[in-house]
Amino acid sequence: MNKINADINRFPSITWHSLHINHGHIDGYIDSSANIDVSNIQEGVSYSKKSFVDSFLSESPIPTQLGAELDSELDSISKTFENSVNEFIIQGNIEEPIYITYNPLSQVHSIADYVINCKENSSATFIFDFRGAKEESFIVNRIRLYAASYSKVHIISVNMLNEDVCFCNGIGSLCQEKANVEVTSIELGAKKVFSGCKHSMCGLEAATNTRFAYIARKENEVDINYVARHIGKETQSLGSFSGVVMDKAKKTWRGTLDFPKGCIDSKGDEQENILLLSKDVLNKSMPVILCDEEAVDGRHGASIGRLSPDVLLYLQSRGIDEQTARSMMIKSCVNALVHFIPNENLKQDIQSYMEGVF
């Protein structure tokens, strides 16, 4: 049994401790490597399970937004399990999405480690489908992507886990010259969610596009950390985050655009749009720009609002009651991202899940 009692989703730039936004905290343990199913392996895709020391990660570490200390601790845990790293090597243009699902009966205190090595001029889409899981499960998922020059990768993550699950979803990418990485993440389930990504854009004109949608309800917690680190020249990042916070839920969002010295002519944009549906929610949003380079363009912001009485009156005048109107607003932030998912069955499952919950 591997105990974890650590800070998570660390803010790159520490602010006042009294705000309680510098990091989240997890307390749990991991006793196994996750049991997963991988489908739609095609020509040009090499998939194997490896020990951590034999994987691509051992020589080329890729940071995630979870934080260097926690990444190191999770690496040590991963080394204790045989064949714990799911390694994908992509060569060529892979047309159909590679689909990864979890066996819900095995997801108790488990870790799943992935490394995606996308070779030069290659492209692929990965869909990670999280659902089910036993009560009081502790699930850690890490996806680390190396995008070689001129490659293109789209990572899609959908969380429809059961109640009482603590879910940690860490994504890290390292992008070389003119590589393009997209992340589409939808967080709907679990009692506690620690999610986000860190993009390290090292090569000339590397680009990332990150889309998140989340719904925090009941007394659940959603903690998101996003870091776009512009290292190479003329790099670009887009980050858009849309969510609904309702009931007595808690939500924290940290968004960081990092422009170190030398990333000339780079551009970054991060925005969060939040709808609050209860006076009892706790919402924290912290968009930040770190800048050591003058010749860059960074934009950030957060828009926070409530369901306007005028909007409700307008909808009621057209025969839509308040409960239906609230349900429409909740689903709209998720549906804005659904069309980026190239799988009709998963799209229908997301709609069914929302019908059953909201």
Short mmCIF file of C-alpha atoms in Angstrom, two decimals, residues 52-269:
data_model
loop_
_atom_site.label_atom_id
_atom_site.label_comp_id
_atom_site.label_asym_id
_atom_site.label_seq_id
_atom_site.Cartn_x
_atom_site.Cartn_y
_atom_site.Cartn_z
CA PHE A 52 8.60 2.69 -15.54
CA VAL A 53 12.39 2.36 -15.92
CA ASP A 54 11.98 0.92 -19.43
CA SER A 55 9.53 3.55 -20.63
CA PHE A 56 10.12 6.75 -22.55
CA LEU A 57 9.52 8.69 -19.32
CA SER A 58 12.64 7.43 -17.58
CA GLU A 59 14.91 9.41 -19.93
CA SER A 60 12.53 12.21 -20.95
CA PRO A 61 10.43 13.33 -17.96
CA ILE A 62 7.43 15.46 -18.87
CA PRO A 63 5.94 17.60 -16.08
CA THR A 64 2.19 17.73 -15.44
CA GLN A 65 0.19 20.38 -13.62
CA LEU A 66 0.05 18.15 -10.52
CA GLY A 67 3.39 19.56 -9.37
CA ALA A 68 7.00 18.36 -9.47
CA GLU A 69 6.90 16.91 -5.96
CA LEU A 70 3.75 14.90 -6.52
CA ASP A 71 4.87 13.78 -9.99
CA SER A 72 8.07 12.46 -8.42
CA GLU A 73 6.14 10.68 -5.67
CA LEU A 74 3.77 9.11 -8.20
CA ASP A 75 6.75 8.04 -10.33
CA SER A 76 8.16 6.20 -7.31
CA ILE A 77 4.81 4.47 -6.75
CA SER A 78 4.52 3.54 -10.41
CA LYS A 79 7.93 1.85 -10.23
CA THR A 80 6.62 -0.57 -7.60
CA PHE A 81 4.10 -2.09 -10.02
CA GLU A 82 5.05 -4.41 -12.86
CA ASN A 83 4.35 -3.07 -16.37
CA SER A 84 2.66 0.01 -14.93
CA VAL A 85 3.23 2.39 -17.88
CA ASN A 86 0.97 2.27 -20.93
CA GLU A 87 3.21 3.43 -23.76
CA PHE A 88 1.95 4.49 -27.17
CA ILE A 89 4.22 5.23 -30.11
CA ILE A 90 2.54 6.99 -33.03
CA GLN A 91 4.03 6.86 -36.52
CA GLY A 92 1.97 8.25 -39.37
CA ASN A 93 -1.49 9.79 -39.53
CA ILE A 94 -3.91 7.70 -37.48
CA GLU A 95 -7.43 8.31 -38.74
CA GLU A 96 -9.64 6.64 -36.09
CA PRO A 97 -9.50 7.62 -32.38
CA ILE A 98 -7.70 5.28 -29.99
CA TYR A 99 -10.15 4.46 -27.19
CA ILE A 100 -9.16 3.81 -23.57
CA THR A 101 -11.76 2.66 -21.05
CA TYR A 102 -11.51 1.60 -17.41
CA ASN A 103 -12.75 -1.58 -15.80
CA PRO A 104 -15.02 -0.10 -13.09
CA LEU A 105 -14.71 -3.17 -10.87
CA SER A 106 -10.94 -2.73 -10.54
CA GLN A 107 -10.78 1.00 -9.93
CA VAL A 108 -10.08 1.03 -6.20
CA HIS A 109 -7.02 3.03 -5.10
CA SER A 110 -5.27 2.66 -8.44
CA ILE A 111 -2.93 4.57 -10.74
CA ALA A 112 -2.82 4.62 -14.54
CA ASP A 113 0.26 6.05 -16.22
CA TYR A 114 0.39 6.82 -19.93
CA VAL A 115 3.13 8.07 -22.18
CA ILE A 116 2.35 9.04 -25.76
CA ASN A 117 5.33 9.43 -28.05
CA CYS A 118 4.07 11.03 -31.24
CA LYS A 119 6.77 10.96 -33.90
CA GLU A 120 7.55 13.72 -36.38
CA ASN A 121 4.77 14.49 -38.90
CA SER A 122 2.39 12.07 -37.15
CA SER A 123 -1.12 12.63 -35.81
CA ALA A 124 -3.59 10.82 -33.54
CA THR A 125 -6.65 11.26 -31.31
CA PHE A 126 -7.00 9.57 -27.92
CA ILE A 127 -10.28 9.21 -26.02
CA PHE A 128 -10.11 8.44 -22.27
CA ASP A 129 -13.46 7.27 -20.91
CA PHE A 130 -13.87 7.24 -17.11
CA ARG A 131 -17.10 5.90 -15.68
CA GLY A 132 -18.43 3.63 -12.98
CA ALA A 133 -15.93 2.73 -10.22
CA LYS A 134 -16.61 1.50 -6.71
CA GLU A 135 -17.58 3.79 -3.89
CA GLU A 136 -14.77 5.60 -2.13
CA SER A 137 -12.32 4.78 -4.93
CA PHE A 138 -9.11 6.78 -5.31
CA ILE A 139 -8.11 7.00 -8.97
CA VAL A 140 -4.98 8.71 -10.29
CA ASN A 141 -4.61 9.11 -14.03
CA ARG A 142 -1.58 10.68 -15.73
CA ILE A 143 -1.18 11.31 -19.44
CA ARG A 144 2.22 12.54 -20.58
CA LEU A 145 2.67 13.44 -24.21
CA TYR A 146 5.78 14.07 -26.27
CA ALA A 147 4.77 15.81 -29.51
CA ALA A 148 7.66 15.80 -31.97
CA SER A 149 8.07 18.42 -34.67
CA TYR A 150 5.08 18.88 -36.99
CA SER A 151 2.98 16.34 -35.07
CA LYS A 152 -0.65 16.77 -34.03
CA VAL A 153 -2.40 15.10 -31.08
CA HIS A 154 -5.88 15.51 -29.61
CA ILE A 155 -6.49 14.17 -26.09
CA ILE A 156 -10.13 13.81 -25.03
CA SER A 157 -11.01 13.01 -21.43
CA VAL A 158 -14.57 12.42 -20.16
CA ASN A 159 -15.28 11.87 -16.46
CA MET A 160 -18.64 10.23 -15.67
CA LEU A 161 -17.51 8.48 -12.49
CA ASN A 162 -19.81 7.53 -9.63
CA GLU A 163 -20.29 9.48 -6.42
CA ASP A 164 -17.74 9.17 -3.59
CA VAL A 165 -14.81 8.78 -5.99
CA CYS A 166 -11.68 10.94 -5.69
CA PHE A 167 -10.31 11.45 -9.19
CA CYS A 168 -6.92 12.97 -10.06
CA ASN A 169 -6.37 13.58 -13.77
CA GLY A 170 -2.98 15.03 -14.70
CA ILE A 171 -1.96 15.87 -18.26
CA GLY A 172 1.43 17.10 -19.42
CA SER A 173 2.66 17.83 -22.93
CA LEU A 174 6.05 18.75 -24.35
CA CYS A 175 5.74 20.26 -27.83
CA GLN A 176 8.54 20.63 -30.36
CA GLU A 177 8.69 22.77 -33.50
CA LYS A 178 5.26 23.42 -35.04
CA ALA A 179 3.68 20.62 -32.99
CA ASN A 180 -0.02 21.07 -32.26
CA VAL A 181 -1.71 19.66 -29.15
CA GLU A 182 -5.40 19.84 -28.31
CA VAL A 183 -7.01 18.84 -25.02
CA THR A 184 -10.78 18.49 -24.57
CA SER A 185 -11.81 17.61 -21.03
CA ILE A 186 -15.31 17.19 -19.57
CA GLU A 187 -15.61 16.74 -15.78
CA LEU A 188 -19.08 15.59 -14.71
CA GLY A 189 -18.65 12.90 -12.04
CA ALA A 190 -16.76 12.07 -8.83
CA LYS A 191 -16.99 13.73 -5.43
CA LYS A 192 -13.52 15.28 -5.62
CA VAL A 193 -11.85 16.15 -8.90
CA PHE A 194 -8.27 17.39 -9.31
CA SER A 195 -7.74 18.01 -13.00
CA GLY A 196 -5.85 20.13 -15.50
CA CYS A 197 -2.82 20.21 -17.73
CA LYS A 198 0.59 21.72 -18.24
CA HIS A 199 1.86 22.48 -21.73
CA SER A 200 5.58 23.03 -22.28
CA MET A 201 5.93 24.58 -25.73
CA CYS A 202 9.63 24.25 -26.51
CA GLY A 203 9.85 24.45 -30.28
CA LEU A 204 9.35 27.28 -32.74
CA GLU A 205 5.63 27.92 -33.43
CA ALA A 206 4.43 25.10 -31.17
CA ALA A 207 0.73 25.52 -30.39
CA THR A 208 -1.81 24.21 -27.86
CA ASN A 209 -5.58 24.51 -27.57
CA THR A 210 -7.21 23.48 -24.29
CA ARG A 211 -10.96 23.24 -23.63
CA PHE A 212 -12.49 22.32 -20.27
CA ALA A 213 -16.11 22.01 -19.17
CA TYR A 214 -17.08 21.12 -15.61
CA ILE A 215 -20.13 20.90 -13.39
CA ALA A 216 -19.72 21.09 -9.61
CA ARG A 217 -22.81 20.09 -7.64
CA LYS A 218 -24.03 18.94 -4.22
CA GLU A 219 -21.05 19.29 -1.83
CA ASN A 220 -18.51 18.12 -4.39
CA GLU A 221 -15.17 19.77 -5.14
CA VAL A 222 -13.59 20.59 -8.49
CA ASP A 223 -9.97 21.80 -8.53
CA ILE A 224 -8.44 22.73 -11.90
CA ASN A 225 -4.88 23.85 -12.59
CA TYR A 226 -3.81 25.00 -16.07
CA VAL A 227 -0.29 26.06 -17.04
CA ALA A 228 0.82 27.14 -20.52
CA ARG A 229 4.60 27.58 -20.52
CA HIS A 230 5.87 29.34 -23.64
CA ILE A 231 9.53 28.45 -24.06
CA GLY A 232 10.12 28.57 -27.82
CA LYS A 233 9.67 31.56 -30.09
CA GLU A 234 6.30 32.33 -31.72
CA THR A 235 4.44 29.76 -29.64
CA GLN A 236 0.68 30.01 -29.13
CA SER A 237 -1.74 28.77 -26.49
CA LEU A 238 -5.51 29.00 -26.10
CA GLY A 239 -7.27 27.95 -22.92
CA SER A 240 -11.06 28.12 -22.46
CA PHE A 241 -12.83 26.89 -19.32
CA SER A 242 -16.60 26.85 -18.84
CA GLY A 243 -18.42 25.61 -15.78
CA VAL A 244 -21.46 25.57 -13.56
CA VAL A 245 -21.20 25.66 -9.77
CA MET A 246 -24.37 24.81 -7.85
CA ASP A 247 -25.81 23.65 -4.52
CA LYS A 248 -22.99 23.76 -1.93
CA ALA A 249 -20.17 22.82 -4.27
CA LYS A 250 -16.61 24.19 -4.20
CA LYS A 251 -14.58 25.06 -7.27
CA THR A 252 -11.03 26.33 -7.71
CA TRP A 253 -9.47 27.32 -11.02
CA ARG A 254 -5.86 28.39 -11.49
CA GLY A 255 -4.81 29.55 -14.92
CA THR A 256 -1.21 30.51 -15.65
CA LEU A 257 0.41 31.87 -18.80
CA ASP A 258 4.17 31.67 -18.36
CA PHE A 259 6.44 33.69 -20.68
CA PRO A 260 10.10 33.08 -19.73
CA LYS A 261 12.95 35.04 -21.29
CA GLY A 262 13.48 34.19 -24.96
CA CYS A 263 9.93 33.28 -26.04
CA ILE A 264 9.77 36.20 -28.45
CA ASP A 265 6.49 36.85 -30.33
CA SER A 266 4.58 34.21 -28.36
CA LYS A 267 0.86 34.58 -27.66
CA GLY A 268 -1.33 33.17 -24.93
CA ASP A 269 -4.99 33.52 -24.04
#
